[in-house]
Short mmCIF file of C-alpha atoms in Angstrom, two decimals:
data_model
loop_
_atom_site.label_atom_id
_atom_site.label_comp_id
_atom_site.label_asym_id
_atom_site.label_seq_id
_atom_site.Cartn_x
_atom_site.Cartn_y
_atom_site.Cartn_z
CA UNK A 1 24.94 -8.19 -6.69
CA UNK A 2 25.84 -9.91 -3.18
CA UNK A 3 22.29 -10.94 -2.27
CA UNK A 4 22.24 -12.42 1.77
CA UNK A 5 22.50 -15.77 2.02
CA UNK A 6 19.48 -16.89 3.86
CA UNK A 7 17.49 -14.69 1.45
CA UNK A 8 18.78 -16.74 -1.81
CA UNK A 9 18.57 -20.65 0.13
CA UNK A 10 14.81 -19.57 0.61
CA UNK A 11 13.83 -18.31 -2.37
CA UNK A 12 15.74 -21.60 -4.35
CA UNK A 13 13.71 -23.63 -2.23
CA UNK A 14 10.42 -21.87 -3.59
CA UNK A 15 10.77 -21.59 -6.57
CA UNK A 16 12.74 -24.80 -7.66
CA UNK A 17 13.04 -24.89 -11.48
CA UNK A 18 12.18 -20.71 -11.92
CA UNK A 19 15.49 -20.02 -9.35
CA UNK A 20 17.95 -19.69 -11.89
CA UNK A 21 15.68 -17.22 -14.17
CA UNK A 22 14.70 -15.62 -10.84
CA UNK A 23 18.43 -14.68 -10.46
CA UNK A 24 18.88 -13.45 -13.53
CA UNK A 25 16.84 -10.82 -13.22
CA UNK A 26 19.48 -9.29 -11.18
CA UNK A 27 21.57 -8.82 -13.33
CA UNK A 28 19.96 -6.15 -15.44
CA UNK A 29 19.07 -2.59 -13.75
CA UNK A 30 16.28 -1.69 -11.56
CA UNK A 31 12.92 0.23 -13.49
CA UNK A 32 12.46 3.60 -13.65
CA UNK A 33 9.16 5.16 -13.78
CA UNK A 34 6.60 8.06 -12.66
CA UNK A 35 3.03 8.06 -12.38
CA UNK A 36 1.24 11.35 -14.09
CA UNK A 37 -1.21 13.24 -12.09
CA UNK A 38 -4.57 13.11 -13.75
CA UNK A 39 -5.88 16.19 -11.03
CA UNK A 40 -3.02 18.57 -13.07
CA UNK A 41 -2.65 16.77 -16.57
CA UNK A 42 -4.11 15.29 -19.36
CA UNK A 43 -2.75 12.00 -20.15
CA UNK A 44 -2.21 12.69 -24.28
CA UNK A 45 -1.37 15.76 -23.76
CA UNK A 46 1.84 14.92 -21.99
CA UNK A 47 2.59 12.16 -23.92
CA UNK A 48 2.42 15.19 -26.87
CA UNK A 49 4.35 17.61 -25.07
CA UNK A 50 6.95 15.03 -22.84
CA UNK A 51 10.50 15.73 -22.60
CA UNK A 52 10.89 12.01 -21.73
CA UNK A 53 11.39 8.38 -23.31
CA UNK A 54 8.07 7.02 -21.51
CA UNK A 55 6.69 3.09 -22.32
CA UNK A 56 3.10 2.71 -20.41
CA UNK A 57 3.06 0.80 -16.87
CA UNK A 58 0.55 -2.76 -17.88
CA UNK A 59 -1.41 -2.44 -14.71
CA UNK A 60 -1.75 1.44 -14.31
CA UNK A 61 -3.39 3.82 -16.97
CA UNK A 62 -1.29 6.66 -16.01
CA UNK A 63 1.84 4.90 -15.43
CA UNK A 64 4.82 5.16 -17.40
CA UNK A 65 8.99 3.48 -17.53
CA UNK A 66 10.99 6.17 -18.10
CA UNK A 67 14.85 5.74 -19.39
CA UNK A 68 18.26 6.08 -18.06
CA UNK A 69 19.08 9.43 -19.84
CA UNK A 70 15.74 11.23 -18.36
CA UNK A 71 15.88 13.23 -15.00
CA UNK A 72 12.20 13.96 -14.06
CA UNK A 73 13.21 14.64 -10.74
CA UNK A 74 15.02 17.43 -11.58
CA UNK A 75 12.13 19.28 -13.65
CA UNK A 76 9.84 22.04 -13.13
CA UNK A 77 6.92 19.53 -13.71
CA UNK A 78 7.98 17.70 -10.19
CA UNK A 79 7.58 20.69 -8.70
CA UNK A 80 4.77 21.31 -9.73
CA UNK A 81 2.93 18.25 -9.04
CA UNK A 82 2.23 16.97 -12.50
CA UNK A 83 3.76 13.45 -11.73
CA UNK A 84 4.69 11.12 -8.94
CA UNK A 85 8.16 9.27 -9.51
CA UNK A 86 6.96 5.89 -8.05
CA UNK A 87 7.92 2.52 -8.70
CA UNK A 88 5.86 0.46 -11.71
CA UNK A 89 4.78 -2.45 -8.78
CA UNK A 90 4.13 -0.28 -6.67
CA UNK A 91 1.29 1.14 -8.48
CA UNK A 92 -0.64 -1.30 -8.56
CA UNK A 93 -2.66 -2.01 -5.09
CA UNK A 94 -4.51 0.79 -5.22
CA UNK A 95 -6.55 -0.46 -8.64
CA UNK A 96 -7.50 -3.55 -6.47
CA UNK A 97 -9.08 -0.95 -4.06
CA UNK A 98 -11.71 0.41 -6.68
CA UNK A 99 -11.67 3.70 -4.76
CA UNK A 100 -14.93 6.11 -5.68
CA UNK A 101 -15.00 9.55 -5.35
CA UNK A 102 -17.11 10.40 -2.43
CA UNK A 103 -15.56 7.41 -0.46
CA UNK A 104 -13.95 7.50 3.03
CA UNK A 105 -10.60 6.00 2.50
CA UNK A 106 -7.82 5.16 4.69
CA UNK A 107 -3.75 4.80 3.85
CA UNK A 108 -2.39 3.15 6.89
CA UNK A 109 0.82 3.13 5.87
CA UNK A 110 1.22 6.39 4.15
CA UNK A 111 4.45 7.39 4.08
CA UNK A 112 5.73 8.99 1.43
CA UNK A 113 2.62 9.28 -0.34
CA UNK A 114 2.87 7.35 -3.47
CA UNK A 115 -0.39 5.10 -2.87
CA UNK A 116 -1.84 8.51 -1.14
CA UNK A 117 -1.68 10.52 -4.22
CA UNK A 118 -2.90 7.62 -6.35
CA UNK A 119 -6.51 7.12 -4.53
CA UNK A 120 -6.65 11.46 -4.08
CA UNK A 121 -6.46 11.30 -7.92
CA UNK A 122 -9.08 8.42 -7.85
CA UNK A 123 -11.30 10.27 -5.53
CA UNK A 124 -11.53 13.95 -7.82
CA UNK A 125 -11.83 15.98 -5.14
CA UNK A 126 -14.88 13.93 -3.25
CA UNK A 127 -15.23 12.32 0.11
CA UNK A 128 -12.39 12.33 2.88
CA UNK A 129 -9.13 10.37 2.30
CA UNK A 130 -7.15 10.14 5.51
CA UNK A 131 -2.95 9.33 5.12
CA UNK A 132 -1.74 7.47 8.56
CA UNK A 133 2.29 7.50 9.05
CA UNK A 134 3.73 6.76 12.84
CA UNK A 135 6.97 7.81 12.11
CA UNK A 136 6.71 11.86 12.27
CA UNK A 137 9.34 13.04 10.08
CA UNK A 138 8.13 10.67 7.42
CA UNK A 139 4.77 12.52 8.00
CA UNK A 140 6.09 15.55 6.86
CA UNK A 141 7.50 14.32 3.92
CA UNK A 142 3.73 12.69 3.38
CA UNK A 143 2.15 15.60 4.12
CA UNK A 144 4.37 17.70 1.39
CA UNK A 145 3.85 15.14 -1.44
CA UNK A 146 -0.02 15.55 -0.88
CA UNK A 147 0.12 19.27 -0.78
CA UNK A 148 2.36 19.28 -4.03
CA UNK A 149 0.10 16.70 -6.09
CA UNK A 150 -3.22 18.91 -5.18
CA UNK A 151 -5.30 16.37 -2.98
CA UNK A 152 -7.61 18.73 -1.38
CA UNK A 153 -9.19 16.23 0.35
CA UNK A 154 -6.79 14.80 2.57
CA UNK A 155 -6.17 14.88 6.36
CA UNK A 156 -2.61 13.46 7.28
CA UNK A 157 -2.76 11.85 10.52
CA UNK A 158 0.44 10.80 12.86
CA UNK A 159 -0.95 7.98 15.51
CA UNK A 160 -0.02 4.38 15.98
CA UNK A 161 -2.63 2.28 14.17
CA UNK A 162 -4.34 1.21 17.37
CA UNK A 163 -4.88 4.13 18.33
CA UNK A 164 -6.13 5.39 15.09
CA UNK A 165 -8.00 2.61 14.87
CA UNK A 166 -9.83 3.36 18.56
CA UNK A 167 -11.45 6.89 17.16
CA UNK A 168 -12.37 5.10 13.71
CA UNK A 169 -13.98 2.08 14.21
CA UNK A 170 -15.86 0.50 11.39
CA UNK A 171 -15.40 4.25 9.66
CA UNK A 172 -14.01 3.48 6.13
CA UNK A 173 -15.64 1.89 2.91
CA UNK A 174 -11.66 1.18 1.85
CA UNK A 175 -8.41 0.82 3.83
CA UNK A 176 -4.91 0.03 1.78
CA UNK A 177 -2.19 -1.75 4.31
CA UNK A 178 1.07 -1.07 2.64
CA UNK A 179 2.59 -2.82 5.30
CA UNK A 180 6.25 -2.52 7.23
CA UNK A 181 7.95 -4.91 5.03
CA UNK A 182 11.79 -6.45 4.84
CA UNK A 183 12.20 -5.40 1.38
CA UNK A 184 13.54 -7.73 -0.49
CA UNK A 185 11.85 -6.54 -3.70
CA UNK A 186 14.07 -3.83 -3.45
CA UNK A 187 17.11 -5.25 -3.36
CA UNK A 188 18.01 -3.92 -7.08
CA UNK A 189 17.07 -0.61 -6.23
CA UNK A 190 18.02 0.34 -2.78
CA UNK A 191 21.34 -1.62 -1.94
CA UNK A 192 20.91 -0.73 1.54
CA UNK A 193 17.73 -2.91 1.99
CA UNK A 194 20.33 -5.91 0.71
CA UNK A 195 22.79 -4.80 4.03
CA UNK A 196 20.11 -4.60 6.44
CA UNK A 197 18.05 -7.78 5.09
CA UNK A 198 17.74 -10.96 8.24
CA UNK A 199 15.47 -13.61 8.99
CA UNK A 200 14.57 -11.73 12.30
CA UNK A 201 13.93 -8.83 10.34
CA UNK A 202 11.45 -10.55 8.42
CA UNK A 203 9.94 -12.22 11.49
CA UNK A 204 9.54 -8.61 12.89
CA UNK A 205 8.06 -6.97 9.96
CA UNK A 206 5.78 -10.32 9.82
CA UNK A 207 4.24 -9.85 13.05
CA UNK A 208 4.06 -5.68 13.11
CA UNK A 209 2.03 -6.52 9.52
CA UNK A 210 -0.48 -8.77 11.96
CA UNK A 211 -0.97 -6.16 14.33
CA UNK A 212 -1.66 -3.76 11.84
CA UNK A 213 -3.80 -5.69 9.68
CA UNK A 214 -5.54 -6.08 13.08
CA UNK A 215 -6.42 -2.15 13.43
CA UNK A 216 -7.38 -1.91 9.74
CA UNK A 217 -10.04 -4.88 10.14
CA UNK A 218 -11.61 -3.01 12.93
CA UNK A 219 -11.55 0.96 11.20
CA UNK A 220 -13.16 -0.54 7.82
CA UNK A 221 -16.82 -0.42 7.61
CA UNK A 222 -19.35 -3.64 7.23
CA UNK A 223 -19.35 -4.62 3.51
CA UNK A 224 -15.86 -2.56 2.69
CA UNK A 225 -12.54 -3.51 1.46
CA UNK A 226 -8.79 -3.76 2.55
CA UNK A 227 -5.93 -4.31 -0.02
CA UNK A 228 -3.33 -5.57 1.80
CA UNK A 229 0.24 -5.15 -0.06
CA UNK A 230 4.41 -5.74 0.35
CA UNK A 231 7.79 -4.86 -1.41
CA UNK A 232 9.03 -8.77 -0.10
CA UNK A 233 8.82 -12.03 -1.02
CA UNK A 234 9.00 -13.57 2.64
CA UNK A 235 6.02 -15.99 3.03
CA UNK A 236 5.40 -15.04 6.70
CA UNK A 237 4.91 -11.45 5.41
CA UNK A 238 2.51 -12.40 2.26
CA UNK A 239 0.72 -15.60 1.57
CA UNK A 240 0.96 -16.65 4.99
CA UNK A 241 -0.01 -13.36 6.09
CA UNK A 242 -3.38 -13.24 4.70
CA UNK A 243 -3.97 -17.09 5.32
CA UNK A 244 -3.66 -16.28 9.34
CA UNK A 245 -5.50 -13.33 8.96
CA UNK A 246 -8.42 -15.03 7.36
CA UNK A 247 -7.87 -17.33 10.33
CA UNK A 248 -8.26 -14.92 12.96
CA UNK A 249 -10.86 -12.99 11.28
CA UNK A 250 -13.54 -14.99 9.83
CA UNK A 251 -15.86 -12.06 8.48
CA UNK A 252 -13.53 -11.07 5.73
CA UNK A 253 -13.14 -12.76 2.24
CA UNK A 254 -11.08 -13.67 0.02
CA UNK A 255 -11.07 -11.61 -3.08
CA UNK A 256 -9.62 -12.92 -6.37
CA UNK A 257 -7.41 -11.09 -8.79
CA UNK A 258 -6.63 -13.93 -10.79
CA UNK A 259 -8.01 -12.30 -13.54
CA UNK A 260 -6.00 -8.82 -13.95
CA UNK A 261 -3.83 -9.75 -16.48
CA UNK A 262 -0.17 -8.87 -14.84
CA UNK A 263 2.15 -10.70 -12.74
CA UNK A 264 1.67 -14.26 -11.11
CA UNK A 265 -0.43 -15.71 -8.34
CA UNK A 266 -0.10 -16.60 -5.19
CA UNK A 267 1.12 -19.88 -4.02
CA UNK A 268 0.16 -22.29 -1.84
CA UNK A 269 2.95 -23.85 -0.72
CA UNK A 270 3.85 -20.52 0.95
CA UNK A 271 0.84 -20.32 3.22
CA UNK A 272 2.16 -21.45 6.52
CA UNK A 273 -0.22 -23.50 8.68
CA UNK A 274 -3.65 -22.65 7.67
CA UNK A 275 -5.31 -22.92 4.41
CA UNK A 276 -6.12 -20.15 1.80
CA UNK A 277 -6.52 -19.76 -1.78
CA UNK A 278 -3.26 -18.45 -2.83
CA UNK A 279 -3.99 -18.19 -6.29
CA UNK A 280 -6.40 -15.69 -5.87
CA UNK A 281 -3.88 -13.22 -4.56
CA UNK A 282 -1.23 -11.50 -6.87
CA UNK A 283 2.79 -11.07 -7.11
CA UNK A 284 4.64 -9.06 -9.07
CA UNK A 285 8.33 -10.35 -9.51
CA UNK A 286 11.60 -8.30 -11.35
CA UNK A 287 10.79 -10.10 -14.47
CA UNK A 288 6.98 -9.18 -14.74
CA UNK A 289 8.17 -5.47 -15.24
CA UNK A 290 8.62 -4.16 -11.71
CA UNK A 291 10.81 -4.85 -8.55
CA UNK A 292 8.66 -6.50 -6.62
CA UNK A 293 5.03 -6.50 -5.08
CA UNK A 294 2.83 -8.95 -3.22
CA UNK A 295 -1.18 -7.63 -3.33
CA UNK A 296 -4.07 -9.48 -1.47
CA UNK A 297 -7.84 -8.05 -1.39
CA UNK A 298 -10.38 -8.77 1.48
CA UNK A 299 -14.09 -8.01 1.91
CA UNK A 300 -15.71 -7.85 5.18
CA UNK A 301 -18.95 -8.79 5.28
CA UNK A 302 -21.99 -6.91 5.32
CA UNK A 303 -23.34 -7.96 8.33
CA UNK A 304 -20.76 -7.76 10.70
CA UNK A 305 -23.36 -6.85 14.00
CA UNK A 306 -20.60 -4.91 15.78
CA UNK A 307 -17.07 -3.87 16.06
CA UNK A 308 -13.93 -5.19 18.05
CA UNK A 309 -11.74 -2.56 19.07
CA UNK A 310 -8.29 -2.73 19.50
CA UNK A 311 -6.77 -2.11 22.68
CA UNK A 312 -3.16 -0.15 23.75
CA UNK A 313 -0.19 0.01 21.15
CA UNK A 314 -1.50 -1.56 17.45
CA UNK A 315 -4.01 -3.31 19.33
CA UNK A 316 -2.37 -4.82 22.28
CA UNK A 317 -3.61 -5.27 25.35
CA UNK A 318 -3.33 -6.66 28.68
CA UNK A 319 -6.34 -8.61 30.06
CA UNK A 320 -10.15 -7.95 30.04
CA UNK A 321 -12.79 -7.79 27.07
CA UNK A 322 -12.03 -5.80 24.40
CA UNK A 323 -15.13 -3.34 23.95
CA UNK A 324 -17.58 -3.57 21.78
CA UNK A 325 -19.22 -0.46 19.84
CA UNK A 326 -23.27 0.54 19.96
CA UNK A 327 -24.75 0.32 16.52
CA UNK A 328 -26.38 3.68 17.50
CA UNK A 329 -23.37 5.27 18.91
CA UNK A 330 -21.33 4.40 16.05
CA UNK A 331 -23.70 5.89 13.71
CA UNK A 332 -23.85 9.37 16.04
CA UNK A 333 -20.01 9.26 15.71
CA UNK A 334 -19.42 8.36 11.73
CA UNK A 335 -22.27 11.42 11.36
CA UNK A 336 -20.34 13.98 13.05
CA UNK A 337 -16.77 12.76 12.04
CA UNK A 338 -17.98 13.21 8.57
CA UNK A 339 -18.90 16.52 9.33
CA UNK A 340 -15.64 17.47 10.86
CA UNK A 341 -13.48 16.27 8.11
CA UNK A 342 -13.90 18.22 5.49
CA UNK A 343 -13.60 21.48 7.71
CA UNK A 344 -9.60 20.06 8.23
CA UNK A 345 -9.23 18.92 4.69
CA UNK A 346 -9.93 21.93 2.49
CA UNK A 347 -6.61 24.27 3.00
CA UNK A 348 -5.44 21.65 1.18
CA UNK A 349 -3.81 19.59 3.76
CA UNK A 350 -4.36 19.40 7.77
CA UNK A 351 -1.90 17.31 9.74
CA UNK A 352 -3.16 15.68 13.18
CA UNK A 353 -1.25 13.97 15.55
CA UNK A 354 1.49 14.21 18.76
CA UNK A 355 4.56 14.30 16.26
CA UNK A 356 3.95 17.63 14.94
#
């Protein structure tokens, strides 16, 4: 595999005596797996009735490897909305989200709907989940994989995240930021993230992850929670992501996951210029069992007297105060957009935004 360059002097400087094994895991193929749809299937009942060689996913109950020889893709059951073909790392933000059903959840970064379909499922049928993608053709795709998997209550939306964030503020008990990464934990998968793979790539994708972050901070209620989550291993896009973050918003938390049981911590010589607990966030790497996944949680406060909104293009903007939200305003507003929700989300899918 002809990794990039840069990409292999970085990663021998981090991880020092685990390099070598690090590399290794190249050399073997990339995982397989799907993700069965509890809204359509019963777990041991598919296992029963399977045409597939399926080994359970660690970190997700439904979650299964599937082998070389099998072609889910290709069957009925696809079609049909019984499983999600998702990658095993992958799967496992949204159990750091502890999504409820009756909850008002947001996907920022929707597109193509894996983590979508996975809180839906979570959700049974109750409370509002809302699937953001800015790019509208990948919006369509979104909005199909929701529609096939059954999540009734789902509006796809098609805004920049500052914008989004502007008719949402403090909205959501639970936001997931799958952010805009460089990929690099898919280089064993998709060999075109190897070809396309720079430093100023992963500058870029650092500081569009900032922005968006941003948004996300402002649209999730007092006393609710953001998992923040990457396919890379780039500091600037992970560790020293949520370190600046915390930095720049000091009414979140740290939450730790040190105790899950999969994958590796954090670390904190990867944390850039301000200070954070890296252990308490979580990495999958190729050798844990998937291709690669970086997961941080963060609670904002309960107390949080009033919200910042974001201003122009994922928060941007040019000079003044950025306004502030009435308590009683915002409650008039949450009130009605709960009211208005469900009316888009029950046919099963409603799309909303200038791309369509």
């Amino acid at each position: 595999m002809n990794l990039p360059s840069a990409f292999l002097t970085r990663m021998q400087e981090m991880l020092g005596e685990e390099y070598e094994a690090f590399l290794q895991s190249y050399e073997s193929g990339h995982y397989q797996s799907l993700r069965l749809n509890p809204r359509k299937t019963d777990r041991e009942e598919f296992m029963e009735k399977s045409p597939f060689h399926l080994t359970p996913v660690a970190w997700e109950k439904n979650g299964f490897y599937y082998s070389e020889e099998d072609t889910p893709g290709k069957h009925p059951y696809h079609e049909a909305g019984v499983y999600y073909i998702q990658e095993a790392s992958a799967m496992a933000p949204v159990g750091y989200l502890d999504v409820q059903p009756g909850d008002y959840v947001l996907d920022l970064c929707a597109a193509p709907g894996g983590k979508s379909t996975q809180i839906g499922a979570a959700m049974q049928g109750k409370g509002i989940l809302v699937c953001n993608e800015i790019h509208p053709a990948r919006a369509k795709i979104l909005s199909q994989n929701i529609e096939r998997m059954g999540i009734r209550n789902a509006v796809v939306t098609n805004e920049d995240s500052g914008r989004l964030t502007k008719y949402f503020p403090a909205f959501f008990d639970g936001i997931i930021v799958d952010a805009p990464c460089s990929g690099e934990g898919m280089f064993r998968k998709e060999p075109a993230a190897q070809q396309q793979h720079c430093e100023a790539l992963v500058k870029q994708c650092a500081e569009l992850g900032a922005q968006i972050l941003d948004c996300a901070a402002a649209a999730l209620a007092p006393g609710g929670q953001l998992v923040y989550s990457t396919c890379t291993f780039a500091p600037g896009e992970d560790e020293g992501q949520i370190a600046a973050f915390l930095a720049r918003h000091p009414e979140f938390t740290l939450c730790d996951l040190s105790g899950c049981g999969f994958g590796q911590p954090g670390e904190a010589n990867r944390t850039g210029d301000y200070p954070l607990q890296a252990e308490y966030c979580r990495r999958i790497w190729p050798c844990d069992g998937g291709e690669g996944h970086f997961m941080a949680k963060l609670q904002k406060a309960a107390d949080v007297p009033a919200v910042e909104l974001p201003r122009g293009k994922n928060g941007k903007g040019k000079g003044g105060k950025t306004p502030r939200v009435d308590a009683k305003a915002l409650q008039a507003w949450q009130s009605f957009a709960k009211e208005l929700f469900p009316t888009l989300a029950g046919q099963p899918i409603a799309v909303v935004g200038d791309g369509f």
